[in-house]
Amino acid sequence: QLQLQESGPGLVKPSETLSLTCIVSGGSISSKTHYWGWIRQPPGKGLEWIGNIYYTGSAYYNPSLKSRATISLDTSKNQFSLKLSSMTAADTAVYYCARDRKVETGFDYWGQGILVTVSS
Amino acid sequence: DIQMTQSPSSVSASVGDRVTITCRASQSISSWLAWYQQKPGEAPKLLIYAASSLQSGVPSRFSGSGSGTTFTLTISSLQPEDFATYYCQLANSFPWTFGQGTKVEIK
């Protein structure tokens, strides 16, 4: 059974860079039939797609984040990561990592989510 | 970028009711649409993919239809565990976009 687990700080200061990692178990991030993605949800609000990465390293981002996001893979550790720079209070959210199917589409496996608060 | 408009934003319904949620795309996305259910404090759960295909393990009272720009999620007979928020998601070309969400509440 595939499992994803987010890890990282729960509190980040304004202007700093957030670094989150998603550890994948029960499956390989080198899969040719899946993307690996990050999605966030501000408290009480809807879902926002941040970006996806493919096993080749090709990454796709939400243009609304204005190039602040970087997603990378570490195949040796079977994990992928998100860096989001210039954090502000508007970036306070639950951050989820998830597996996205390349063919049938849809995020079919999700991590439990990690709440990241931006505050000094 | 393609915009997704979901309606209604909330609906009050009773157990046993039929509930329909609509998602409209600003341009044709063929059948590249997914639907999710999210309960408070939980990660979203994939219900429907490719507009009308039921994800494994999802009860058959959930169904999806539509193509092009207009899509619907139907719950044929609402059960107590179905009270949740539902989201559609564009999945034809990046950037992916989620609808604003529809909260299904107890009447």
CSV table of C-alpha atoms in Angstrom, one decimal, chain A residues 12-118:
chain,number,residue,atom,x,y,z
A,12,VAL,CA,8.2,29.8,9.2
A,13,LYS,CA,9.1,33.4,9.6
A,14,PRO,CA,8.0,36.0,7.0
A,15,SER,CA,10.4,36.3,4.0
A,16,GLU,CA,12.0,32.9,4.8
A,17,THR,CA,12.0,29.9,2.5
A,18,LEU,CA,9.8,26.9,3.4
A,19,SER,CA,11.3,23.5,2.8
A,20,LEU,CA,9.0,20.4,2.9
A,21,THR,CA,9.8,16.8,2.1
A,22,CYS,CA,7.4,14.0,1.1
A,23,ILE,CA,8.7,10.5,1.9
A,24,VAL,CA,7.1,7.8,-0.3
A,25,SER,CA,6.9,4.2,0.8
A,26,GLY,CA,5.3,1.2,-0.8
A,27,GLY,CA,6.0,2.5,-4.3
A,28,SER,CA,8.7,4.1,-6.4
A,29,ILE,CA,8.9,7.8,-7.3
A,30,SER,CA,10.7,6.6,-10.5
A,31,SER,CA,7.4,5.4,-11.8
A,32,LYS,CA,6.8,6.4,-15.5
A,33,THR,CA,3.1,6.4,-15.0
A,34,HIS,CA,2.8,9.0,-12.2
A,35,TYR,CA,3.6,12.5,-11.3
A,36,TRP,CA,4.3,13.6,-7.7
A,37,GLY,CA,2.6,16.8,-6.6
A,38,TRP,CA,2.1,19.4,-3.9
A,39,ILE,CA,-1.3,20.9,-3.0
A,40,ARG,CA,-2.1,23.4,-0.3
A,41,GLN,CA,-5.2,24.5,1.6
A,42,PRO,CA,-5.4,27.8,3.7
A,43,PRO,CA,-7.4,27.4,6.8
A,44,GLY,CA,-11.1,27.3,6.0
A,45,LYS,CA,-10.5,27.7,2.2
A,46,GLY,CA,-10.2,25.5,-0.9
A,47,LEU,CA,-7.5,23.5,-2.5
A,48,GLU,CA,-4.7,25.1,-4.5
A,49,TRP,CA,-2.4,23.1,-6.8
A,50,ILE,CA,1.3,24.1,-6.3
A,51,GLY,CA,3.0,21.9,-8.8
A,52,ASN,CA,3.9,18.4,-10.0
A,53,ILE,CA,7.2,16.7,-10.9
A,54,TYR,CA,7.8,13.7,-13.1
A,55,TYR,CA,10.5,11.0,-12.7
A,56,THR,CA,12.6,12.7,-15.3
A,57,GLY,CA,12.8,15.8,-13.1
A,58,SER,CA,10.5,17.9,-15.3
A,59,ALA,CA,8.4,20.1,-13.1
A,60,TYR,CA,5.2,22.1,-13.6
A,61,TYR,CA,4.1,24.9,-11.4
A,62,ASN,CA,1.1,27.1,-10.6
A,63,PRO,CA,1.9,30.4,-12.3
A,64,SER,CA,0.1,32.3,-9.4
A,65,LEU,CA,3.1,31.4,-7.2
A,66,LYS,CA,5.2,33.6,-9.5
A,67,SER,CA,8.3,31.4,-9.6
A,68,ARG,CA,8.6,31.1,-5.8
A,69,ALA,CA,8.1,27.3,-5.9
A,70,THR,CA,10.7,24.7,-6.7
A,71,ILE,CA,10.0,20.9,-6.6
A,72,SER,CA,12.8,18.4,-6.8
A,73,LEU,CA,13.2,14.6,-6.6
A,74,ASP,CA,15.7,12.5,-4.6
A,75,THR,CA,15.3,9.0,-6.1
A,76,SER,CA,18.0,7.6,-3.7
A,77,LYS,CA,15.8,8.3,-0.8
A,78,ASN,CA,12.5,7.8,-2.6
A,79,GLN,CA,11.3,11.3,-1.7
A,80,PHE,CA,10.4,14.6,-3.3
A,81,SER,CA,10.6,18.1,-1.9
A,82,LEU,CA,9.1,21.6,-2.1
A,83,LYS,CA,10.8,24.8,-1.5
A,84,LEU,CA,8.7,28.0,-1.4
A,85,SER,CA,10.5,31.3,-1.1
A,86,SER,CA,9.6,34.7,0.3
A,87,MET,CA,6.9,33.3,2.6
A,88,THR,CA,4.1,35.6,3.8
A,89,ALA,CA,1.1,35.2,6.0
A,90,ALA,CA,-0.9,34.4,2.9
A,91,ASP,CA,1.1,31.2,2.5
A,92,THR,CA,-0.2,29.8,5.8
A,93,ALA,CA,-1.9,26.5,4.9
A,94,VAL,CA,-2.0,22.8,5.2
A,95,TYR,CA,0.4,21.5,2.6
A,96,TYR,CA,-0.3,18.1,1.1
A,97,CYS,CA,1.9,15.9,-1.1
A,98,ALA,CA,0.1,13.4,-3.4
A,99,ARG,CA,0.6,11.0,-6.3
A,100,ASP,CA,-1.0,12.1,-9.6
A,101,ARG,CA,-1.7,9.5,-12.3
A,102,LYS,CA,-0.4,10.4,-15.7
A,103,VAL,CA,-2.9,8.5,-17.7
A,104,GLU,CA,-6.2,8.0,-15.8
A,105,THR,CA,-5.5,11.3,-14.0
A,106,GLY,CA,-6.4,12.4,-10.5
A,107,PHE,CA,-4.5,12.5,-7.3
A,108,ASP,CA,-5.1,9.0,-5.9
A,109,TYR,CA,-2.9,8.9,-2.9
A,110,TRP,CA,-2.3,11.7,-0.4
A,111,GLY,CA,-0.2,12.4,2.6
A,112,GLN,CA,-2.0,13.4,5.8
A,113,GLY,CA,-0.9,17.1,5.4
A,114,ILE,CA,1.2,19.4,7.4
A,115,LEU,CA,0.1,22.8,8.8
A,116,VAL,CA,2.6,25.5,8.1
A,117,THR,CA,2.1,28.8,9.8
A,118,VAL,CA,3.9,32.0,8.7
